[in-house]
């Protein structure tokens, strides 16, 4: 199994009978621990929603529901108006993703290849925002969104209040810029000689070459909006506009436990599904992105 | 010597440069106008992103500082009040509690949220089977929305039907008040945060461990070092930089904790879990005191900005920027 890379314990030690026995003991222990710590809570949530309201609060708890009710899930869907909140979340995440791709890619392309005047200063200003802890700025950001300077409109209760601030993502922009920097200038010049304009070059040369980094940025952008809580809590006071994360907390007080748990499961499904589909890329991205540091 | 075999064929651009009719019409009018056209095109690409940064990053950062010195209620013109916001916030009994809780939370998160993933990564790296499975499972909680993990643990901590006490009873241990006890609430929240965020840390450590050259372990073993000595003299020095980086990132992240206390404890019991960010939220949305909220924000901003500066300086000086 090990492809010749030596770790803390040598393959020789592991090959001995005692080493083998110890290895399998540790292995089993880790499997059990992981199942208990990370899979069991998920199991508990999924099945807890199917218990009867009486059974879910019983002590000692039942490991398997005595009778399987789907009503927790259907009630959550209807009573908590989940379709609306899920749709709101989808709209918010999709818009933030799209705007981020359009504006961040364009800006990164300009900074990387078009040599704008003051480009260095602008890049520095963008990178400086990495130093500013995002959450510490939510209140002045809220005031700005509530009353945009010069045009004096409010983006509160408007998906634009999520979309536009999401574009100001220095990390994603820098990731894109760094990737574009690696694209040789000759390739772009060749396209230009063939008569392609800047936009055409970006669209048909740069973007197809950047598929991996666009994938990473897309995943980051979608996850960030889906998981966020404090900012949408501030932006959407209007219940009908709230994403699922905010709605869950607002509704958690006055709702039956099984229904709440069912809603929690439903809220988790999209992200968990996305993770299971793209796990290879997500995990590779996390592992690669940090070891270089 | 690879350079010797480099093709000597000139690229077409160099060969026919003067004759190429590239954008001949557009570019007429001298170098100055050409440069202006280039610039306007470059800025056309930049303007969207630039506006968003200006509006939602730069402007709020400046505004936080300005409003910190103003009496500010939306709808009426702001008044300058000097440092009154700071003194008022400072004398709020919750102020001390919030900072103490935030520091304690960060410290505990470092102790628990640091040792546990490190040991986990160390063990996982030794396993030869089912590695992909472990990686997926440990990252699963990270993908569950933070609000859901907070609600999930709130349910676990429930004094009546909670699983946490049930587990203690099963092990014949005394039960705890968990998030409902003034002295245990903060630790309970740290456990939630650690459970929810550990996946990323474990994966980063795993990658770092895989980068350690095997010869180092071999040499140490030949010198008679046992496993603990190998960890101490090979593993830890080799991963020191990553550990330091993650520690700084974790300090910056955990000092902005909000979701867990808001959802699980509501800041209670007896202000035991009010954090600085929670207090900022309260000042803005409960007391409608934006001056106070911004004064607090500025304090948090300055402190965390220092940590970020150290972090960026270190990543830069290591020769490799974040990529």
XYZ file of C-alpha atoms in Angstrom:
616
model
C 0.000 0.000 0.000
C 2.616 2.520 0.995
C 4.371 3.655 -2.130
C 7.840 3.524 -0.645
C 7.430 6.696 1.425
C 8.725 6.139 4.870
C 6.780 7.633 7.802
C 7.181 7.704 11.546
C 6.903 3.954 11.865
C 9.112 1.918 9.557
C 7.579 -0.668 7.219
C 9.884 -3.212 8.820
C 8.373 -2.739 12.260
C 4.921 -3.027 10.777
C 5.788 -6.272 9.030
C 6.619 -8.030 12.299
C 3.759 -9.969 13.968
C 3.653 -7.603 16.924
C 3.700 -4.611 14.645
C 0.899 -6.073 12.578
C -1.257 -6.747 15.613
C -0.656 -3.243 16.940
C -1.376 -1.717 13.537
C -4.724 -3.409 13.203
C -5.667 -2.518 16.770
C -4.911 1.152 16.133
C -6.662 0.971 12.777
C -9.840 -0.442 14.317
C -9.727 2.107 17.110
C -9.445 4.964 14.616
C -12.279 3.619 12.489
C -14.496 3.353 15.550
C -13.506 6.775 16.820
C -14.141 8.409 13.465
C -17.469 6.663 13.069
C -18.500 7.761 16.538
C -17.229 11.311 16.348
C -18.117 12.262 12.772
C -20.605 9.812 11.281
C -22.728 9.111 14.323
C -23.917 12.724 14.806
C -25.037 12.726 11.190
C -26.825 9.399 11.680
C -28.391 10.723 14.879
C -29.687 13.767 13.053
C -31.124 11.868 10.077
C -32.868 9.253 12.235
C -33.818 11.683 15.001
C -36.023 13.489 12.524
C -37.868 10.242 11.866
C -38.690 9.505 15.483
C -41.995 10.470 17.006
C -41.919 13.759 18.984
C -42.298 11.707 22.125
C -39.525 9.268 21.317
C -36.938 11.913 20.439
C -37.013 13.392 23.958
C -37.069 10.046 25.749
C -34.276 8.977 28.125
C -32.501 6.709 27.587
C -32.668 7.472 23.876
C -33.401 4.807 21.299
C -30.642 4.015 18.860
C -33.034 3.067 16.073
C -36.443 4.709 15.721
C -39.213 2.395 16.930
C -41.407 3.508 14.095
C -40.120 5.444 11.104
C -42.019 8.647 10.493
C -41.425 10.759 7.443
C -43.746 13.417 8.799
C -40.809 15.270 10.411
C -39.390 15.918 6.971
C -42.672 16.755 5.291
C -43.696 19.010 8.194
C -40.384 20.819 8.069
C -40.810 21.310 4.334
C -44.265 22.826 4.771
C -44.313 24.423 8.227
C -40.926 26.064 8.039
C -41.462 27.069 4.431
C -38.194 25.422 3.461
C -38.714 25.689 -0.318
C -38.685 29.496 -0.028
C -35.591 29.598 2.174
C -33.724 27.016 0.118
C -34.546 28.953 -3.028
C -33.349 32.182 -1.378
C -30.080 30.485 -0.486
C -29.663 29.137 -4.006
C -30.311 32.576 -5.516
C -27.883 34.239 -3.100
C -25.155 31.645 -3.630
C -25.562 31.491 -7.411
C -25.506 35.263 -7.803
C -22.482 35.667 -5.551
C -20.709 32.941 -7.483
C -21.531 34.406 -10.890
C -20.647 37.992 -10.001
C -17.454 36.864 -8.334
C -16.446 34.900 -11.402
C -17.217 37.769 -13.768
C -15.764 40.684 -11.793
C -12.882 38.927 -10.058
C -11.760 37.210 -13.262
C -11.926 40.437 -15.226
C -10.068 42.384 -12.545
C -7.475 39.647 -12.074
C -6.932 39.491 -15.844
C -6.487 43.244 -16.027
C -4.065 43.312 -13.101
C -2.131 40.367 -14.444
C -1.950 41.097 -18.172
C -3.229 44.548 -19.151
C -0.785 46.691 -17.141
C -3.219 49.319 -15.848
C -1.706 52.458 -14.395
C -1.466 52.189 -10.599
C -1.955 48.430 -10.966
C 0.543 47.770 -8.199
C -1.186 50.197 -5.863
C -4.569 48.648 -6.582
C -3.264 45.145 -6.013
C -1.676 46.283 -2.778
C -4.966 47.796 -1.664
C -6.767 44.569 -2.465
C -4.211 42.454 -0.636
C -4.339 44.787 2.340
C -7.958 43.757 2.869
C -6.670 40.280 3.653
C -5.231 41.782 6.816
C -8.570 43.156 7.926
C -10.638 40.623 9.832
C -13.874 40.433 7.853
C -16.257 40.049 10.780
C -14.908 43.091 12.574
C -16.129 45.199 9.656
C -19.697 43.922 9.457
C -21.258 46.905 11.199
C -19.817 49.673 8.977
C -20.404 47.354 5.992
C -24.017 47.027 7.089
C -24.368 50.808 7.270
C -22.901 51.104 3.770
C -25.259 48.508 2.349
C -28.212 50.102 4.131
C -27.476 53.443 2.499
C -25.108 53.289 -0.448
C -22.967 56.402 -0.780
C -23.936 58.904 -3.528
C -26.935 56.963 -4.863
C -28.548 56.513 -1.426
C -30.297 53.259 -2.053
C -30.591 50.420 0.375
C -29.594 46.875 -0.510
C -31.123 45.477 2.670
C -33.484 42.574 1.987
C -32.099 42.447 -1.527
C -29.895 39.593 -2.806
C -27.569 42.305 -4.160
C -26.645 42.919 -0.525
C -25.043 39.469 -0.579
C -23.832 39.473 -4.188
C -21.873 42.699 -4.400
C -19.937 42.445 -1.121
C -19.053 38.869 -2.124
C -17.148 40.255 -5.123
C -14.740 42.037 -2.777
C -12.968 38.759 -2.072
C -9.236 39.412 -2.088
C -8.318 35.792 -1.621
C -10.146 34.543 -4.714
C -9.012 37.487 -6.800
C -5.404 36.893 -5.821
C -5.726 33.184 -6.553
C -6.944 34.028 -10.065
C -4.287 36.672 -10.607
C -1.526 34.281 -9.617
C -2.859 31.703 -12.029
C -3.100 34.202 -14.882
C 0.467 35.299 -14.184
C 1.630 31.841 -15.167
C 0.028 31.999 -18.598
C 2.815 32.945 -21.010
C 2.493 36.324 -22.659
C 3.290 34.814 -26.077
C 0.019 32.901 -26.034
C -1.973 36.071 -25.514
C 0.070 37.994 -28.071
C -0.516 35.262 -30.626
C -4.245 35.590 -30.048
C -4.019 39.318 -30.422
C -2.195 38.993 -33.719
C -4.993 36.760 -34.912
C -7.232 39.741 -34.334
C -8.748 38.840 -30.974
C -9.677 41.701 -28.680
C -8.985 41.706 -24.943
C -12.381 40.260 -24.100
C -12.118 37.604 -26.792
C -8.652 36.612 -25.557
C -9.934 36.332 -22.005
C -12.949 34.324 -23.067
C -11.417 31.889 -25.537
C -7.790 31.618 -24.410
C -7.370 32.513 -20.753
C -10.555 31.058 -19.294
C -10.320 27.616 -20.942
C -6.747 27.371 -19.656
C -7.860 28.346 -16.157
C -10.425 25.659 -15.598
C -8.767 24.227 -12.454
C -8.494 27.556 -10.658
C -12.013 28.548 -11.734
C -13.258 25.318 -10.176
C -11.520 26.074 -6.897
C -12.830 29.639 -6.830
C -16.347 28.415 -7.641
C -16.349 25.943 -4.772
C -14.978 28.550 -2.348
C -17.572 31.086 -3.463
C -20.541 28.734 -3.197
C -19.529 27.260 0.159
C -18.869 30.696 1.654
C -22.356 32.004 0.896
C -24.125 28.780 1.861
C -22.364 28.611 5.222
C -22.495 32.275 6.155
C -24.710 33.348 9.006
C -23.911 36.742 10.534
C -23.994 38.766 7.309
C -27.323 37.414 5.980
C -28.718 37.758 9.500
C -27.991 41.475 9.269
C -29.032 41.974 5.656
C -32.342 40.107 5.665
C -34.768 41.197 8.350
C -37.601 40.255 6.010
C -38.485 36.632 6.836
C -39.462 35.717 3.269
C -36.031 36.724 1.971
C -33.927 34.912 4.543
C -31.600 32.096 3.516
C -31.942 28.760 5.220
C -29.208 29.359 7.805
C -30.902 32.459 9.189
C -34.395 31.004 8.946
C -33.357 27.894 10.870
C -32.158 29.924 13.836
C -35.125 32.283 13.778
C -37.613 29.414 13.648
C -35.753 27.082 16.028
C -37.423 28.581 19.104
C -41.041 27.763 18.424
C -40.928 24.533 16.533
C -41.153 20.881 17.439
C -37.764 19.222 17.870
C -38.256 16.521 15.227
C -39.313 19.135 12.684
C -36.318 21.315 13.488
C -33.943 18.368 13.154
C -35.492 17.427 9.822
C -34.975 20.989 8.641
C -31.344 20.835 9.772
C -30.824 17.692 7.715
C -32.428 19.283 4.668
C -30.256 22.381 5.073
C -27.116 20.239 5.121
C -27.906 18.056 2.118
C -26.821 20.420 -0.693
C -23.361 21.131 0.779
C -22.726 17.533 1.796
C -23.772 16.337 -1.671
C -21.501 18.860 -3.310
C -18.672 17.719 -1.071
C -19.224 14.057 -1.892
C -19.225 14.831 -5.620
C -16.191 17.125 -5.593
C -14.377 15.683 -2.556
C -11.297 14.792 -4.559
C -10.848 18.384 -5.745
C -11.805 19.990 -2.453
C -9.432 17.846 -0.416
C -6.625 18.210 -2.938
C -7.174 21.982 -2.911
C -6.937 22.243 0.874
C -3.892 20.004 1.069
C -2.023 21.681 -1.776
C -2.979 25.251 -0.946
C -1.386 25.195 2.453
C 1.753 23.097 2.295
C 3.429 25.708 0.165
C 3.099 28.292 2.891
C 22.274 21.684 -21.432
C 18.751 22.117 -22.618
C 19.200 25.714 -23.663
C 21.359 24.705 -26.590
C 18.534 22.953 -28.391
C 16.241 25.929 -28.223
C 14.677 26.565 -31.643
C 16.074 29.576 -33.436
C 12.939 30.172 -35.458
C 11.692 33.647 -34.791
C 8.120 33.995 -33.628
C 5.865 35.511 -36.290
C 5.367 38.633 -34.252
C 9.072 39.426 -34.467
C 9.351 38.619 -38.141
C 6.596 40.678 -39.578
C 6.108 43.183 -36.845
C 5.833 46.336 -38.930
C 3.624 44.787 -41.604
C 1.149 43.040 -39.289
C -2.094 44.951 -39.665
C -2.924 44.428 -36.047
C -5.580 46.861 -35.063
C -4.062 49.386 -37.386
C -7.133 51.583 -37.347
C -7.644 51.534 -33.598
C -4.063 52.240 -32.805
C -3.586 55.205 -35.066
C -2.955 58.519 -33.442
C 0.425 58.278 -31.788
C 1.734 56.478 -28.727
C 0.040 58.765 -26.224
C -3.469 58.103 -27.490
C -2.642 54.467 -27.895
C -1.645 54.283 -24.273
C -4.839 56.040 -23.269
C -6.866 53.493 -25.231
C -4.961 50.642 -23.597
C -5.535 52.151 -20.177
C -9.228 52.680 -20.660
C -9.550 49.091 -21.823
C -7.623 47.830 -18.795
C -9.803 49.881 -16.476
C -12.957 48.652 -18.178
C -11.987 45.200 -16.960
C -11.037 46.464 -13.523
C -13.890 48.759 -12.705
C -16.481 46.246 -11.461
C -14.203 44.564 -8.975
C -12.622 47.848 -7.970
C -15.983 49.415 -7.150
C -16.952 46.456 -4.991
C -13.689 46.629 -3.070
C -14.028 50.362 -2.641
C -17.616 50.132 -1.402
C -17.515 47.026 0.737
C -13.930 46.817 1.982
C -12.055 50.097 1.893
C -14.913 52.465 2.637
C -16.273 50.432 5.616
C -12.773 50.150 7.063
C -12.368 53.930 7.019
C -15.920 54.406 8.179
C -15.463 52.139 11.199
C -12.773 54.489 12.449
C -14.816 57.617 11.697
C -18.044 56.381 13.285
C -16.132 55.222 16.349
C -15.760 58.905 17.193
C -19.333 59.873 16.346
C -22.759 59.576 17.818
C -24.357 57.723 14.963
C -27.971 56.738 14.508
C -29.166 56.019 10.973
C -31.420 58.748 9.697
C -30.047 61.652 11.725
C -26.816 63.531 11.026
C -23.823 62.161 12.960
C -22.231 64.225 15.732
C -18.607 64.191 16.780
C -18.248 63.011 20.338
C -14.524 62.422 20.627
C -13.630 59.340 22.597
C -16.993 59.139 24.379
C -17.905 55.916 22.577
C -14.732 54.250 23.747
C -15.196 55.275 27.366
C -18.854 54.264 27.371
C -18.103 50.865 25.853
C -15.184 50.476 28.213
C -17.371 50.954 31.286
C -19.937 48.440 30.144
C -19.680 45.420 32.469
C -20.157 43.194 29.436
C -17.006 44.665 27.885
C -14.660 42.904 30.298
C -16.699 39.722 30.077
C -16.659 39.797 26.272
C -12.897 40.253 26.009
C -12.173 37.715 28.717
C -14.485 35.191 27.049
C -12.989 35.837 23.634
C -9.438 35.366 24.897
C -10.380 32.263 26.876
C -12.227 30.864 23.895
C -9.230 31.477 21.647
C -6.829 29.943 24.150
C -8.992 26.866 24.666
C -9.525 26.553 20.935
C -5.766 26.599 20.524
C -5.229 23.952 23.185
C -8.042 21.632 22.112
C -8.409 22.572 18.480
C -4.700 22.220 18.000
C -3.517 19.201 19.888
C -6.414 17.012 18.787
C -6.035 17.519 15.013
C -2.262 17.179 15.269
C -2.449 13.823 17.030
C -5.173 12.758 14.620
C -3.089 13.633 11.580
C -0.071 11.903 13.113
C -2.021 8.665 13.567
C -3.805 8.882 10.213
C -0.498 9.329 8.437
C 0.689 5.989 9.789
C -2.354 4.111 8.542
C -1.905 2.276 5.269
C -5.554 1.541 4.512
C -8.724 3.489 3.836
C -6.931 6.840 3.791
C -9.422 8.389 1.403
C -12.263 7.309 3.672
C -10.708 8.979 6.713
C -10.071 12.166 4.800
C -13.669 12.395 3.663
C -15.126 11.570 7.073
C -13.000 14.041 9.006
C -13.954 16.813 6.583
C -17.666 16.018 6.622
C -18.511 18.284 9.610
C -16.814 21.206 7.873
C -19.340 20.958 5.065
C -22.308 20.902 7.409
C -23.505 24.515 7.704
C -22.182 26.073 10.942
C -25.699 26.953 11.999
C -26.694 23.308 11.706
C -23.720 22.064 13.729
C -24.483 24.669 16.385
C -28.141 23.575 16.588
C -27.090 19.937 16.537
C -24.797 20.409 19.545
C -27.357 22.520 21.321
C -29.556 19.458 21.132
C -26.716 17.195 22.339
C -26.117 19.493 25.305
C -29.807 19.572 26.235
C -30.123 18.786 29.950
C -33.167 16.582 29.300
C -32.861 14.676 26.043
C -29.236 15.501 25.325
C -26.844 12.887 24.081
C -23.848 14.399 25.904
C -25.138 13.590 29.369
C -26.456 10.272 28.141
C -22.922 9.345 27.087
C -21.570 10.375 30.502
C -24.208 8.270 32.239
C -23.330 5.339 30.009
C -19.711 5.655 31.150
C -20.827 6.084 34.775
C -19.425 9.585 34.917
C -21.094 12.549 36.623
C -23.275 14.557 34.246
C -22.511 18.150 33.344
C -24.479 21.301 32.692
C -22.616 21.742 29.402
C -23.699 24.917 27.635
C -26.193 25.717 30.403
C -23.629 26.076 33.173
C -21.764 29.347 33.666
C -18.479 27.542 34.201
C -18.817 24.930 31.449
C -20.548 26.916 28.705
C -17.422 28.304 27.089
C -15.672 24.921 26.944
C -18.832 23.421 25.471
C -18.710 25.989 22.676
C -15.038 25.288 22.028
C -15.874 21.606 21.601
C -18.491 22.488 18.990
C -16.115 24.767 17.116
C -13.366 22.169 17.213
C -15.652 19.411 15.988
C -16.940 21.572 13.182
C -13.628 22.966 11.933
C -11.080 20.296 12.664
C -11.307 18.692 9.230
C -9.406 21.416 7.432
C -6.623 21.473 10.012
C -6.220 17.707 9.911
C -5.952 17.740 6.117
C -3.337 20.483 6.168
C -1.290 18.648 8.785
C -1.568 15.427 6.797
C -0.188 17.156 3.736
C 2.636 18.618 5.815
C 3.466 15.242 7.336
C 3.626 13.702 3.894
C 6.212 16.269 2.941
C 8.685 15.100 5.580
C 11.500 13.170 3.900
C 11.520 9.543 5.051
C 15.318 9.497 5.354
C 15.068 11.743 8.407
C 13.039 9.128 10.225
C 15.360 6.405 9.021
C 18.421 8.250 10.282
C 16.762 8.950 13.619
C 15.801 5.323 13.968
C 19.362 4.214 13.196
C 20.504 6.535 15.959
C 18.211 4.630 18.276
C 15.417 7.198 18.616
C 12.099 5.720 19.708
C 8.757 6.889 18.375
C 8.299 9.751 20.845
C 11.841 10.960 20.219
C 11.247 10.780 16.481
C 8.124 12.909 16.875
C 9.990 15.393 19.025
C 13.120 15.662 16.901
C 11.856 15.059 13.387
C 8.093 15.547 13.062
C 7.673 18.669 15.166
C 10.663 20.625 13.803
C 9.695 19.684 10.247
C 6.111 20.906 10.634
C 6.895 23.879 12.850
C 6.224 26.454 10.175
C 2.812 25.072 9.212
C 1.885 24.815 12.874
C 2.805 28.445 13.427
C 0.851 29.562 10.360
C -2.243 27.630 11.341
C -2.002 28.911 14.874
C -2.039 32.518 13.673
C -4.929 31.819 11.302
C -6.832 30.096 14.066
C -6.307 32.986 16.487
C -7.626 35.392 13.862
C -10.616 33.162 13.102
C -11.599 32.199 16.638
C -11.413 35.741 17.948
C -14.273 36.515 15.554
C -16.496 33.745 16.896
C -20.190 34.552 16.699
C -22.427 31.761 15.409
C -21.906 29.295 18.260
C -22.601 31.677 21.149
C -25.463 33.321 19.279
C -27.199 30.057 18.405
C -26.353 27.836 21.376
C -26.205 30.046 24.445
C -27.351 33.508 23.410
C -24.361 34.891 25.279
C -25.472 33.387 28.582
C -25.539 32.043 31.183
C -24.546 35.153 33.138
C -22.607 36.605 30.186
C -20.332 33.561 30.252
C -20.281 33.297 26.472
C -20.657 36.885 25.281
C -17.864 37.404 22.772
C -16.547 40.656 21.360
C -18.270 40.166 18.023
C -21.485 39.278 19.819
C -21.198 42.479 21.811
C -20.630 44.441 18.592
C -23.812 42.880 17.216
C -25.697 43.773 20.395
C -24.540 47.388 20.330
C -25.630 47.795 16.717
C -28.877 45.862 16.610
C -30.156 45.814 20.184
C -28.987 49.153 21.540
C -29.020 50.904 18.129
C -25.664 52.377 19.203
C -23.551 52.267 16.056
C -20.878 54.511 17.548
C -20.278 52.008 20.328
C -20.358 49.105 17.881
C -17.741 50.784 15.702
C -15.559 51.656 18.693
C -15.525 47.954 19.581
C -14.930 47.021 15.948
C -11.899 49.293 15.794
C -10.412 47.635 18.884
C -10.918 44.196 17.378
C -9.644 45.453 14.037
C -6.399 46.788 15.468
C -5.682 43.681 17.503
C -6.425 41.190 14.739
C -4.779 43.405 12.136
C -1.532 42.963 14.084
C -1.864 39.189 13.971
C -2.638 39.327 10.244
C 0.389 41.519 9.621
C 2.626 39.012 11.397
C 1.031 36.200 9.417
C 1.507 37.906 6.064
C 5.068 38.906 6.921
C 5.917 35.326 7.814
C 4.357 33.817 4.681
C 6.127 36.384 2.530
C 9.519 35.903 4.133
C 9.224 32.156 3.707
C 9.635 32.854 -0.004
C 6.299 31.347 -0.897
C 3.256 33.494 -0.934
C -0.186 32.149 -0.379
C -1.112 30.249 -3.502
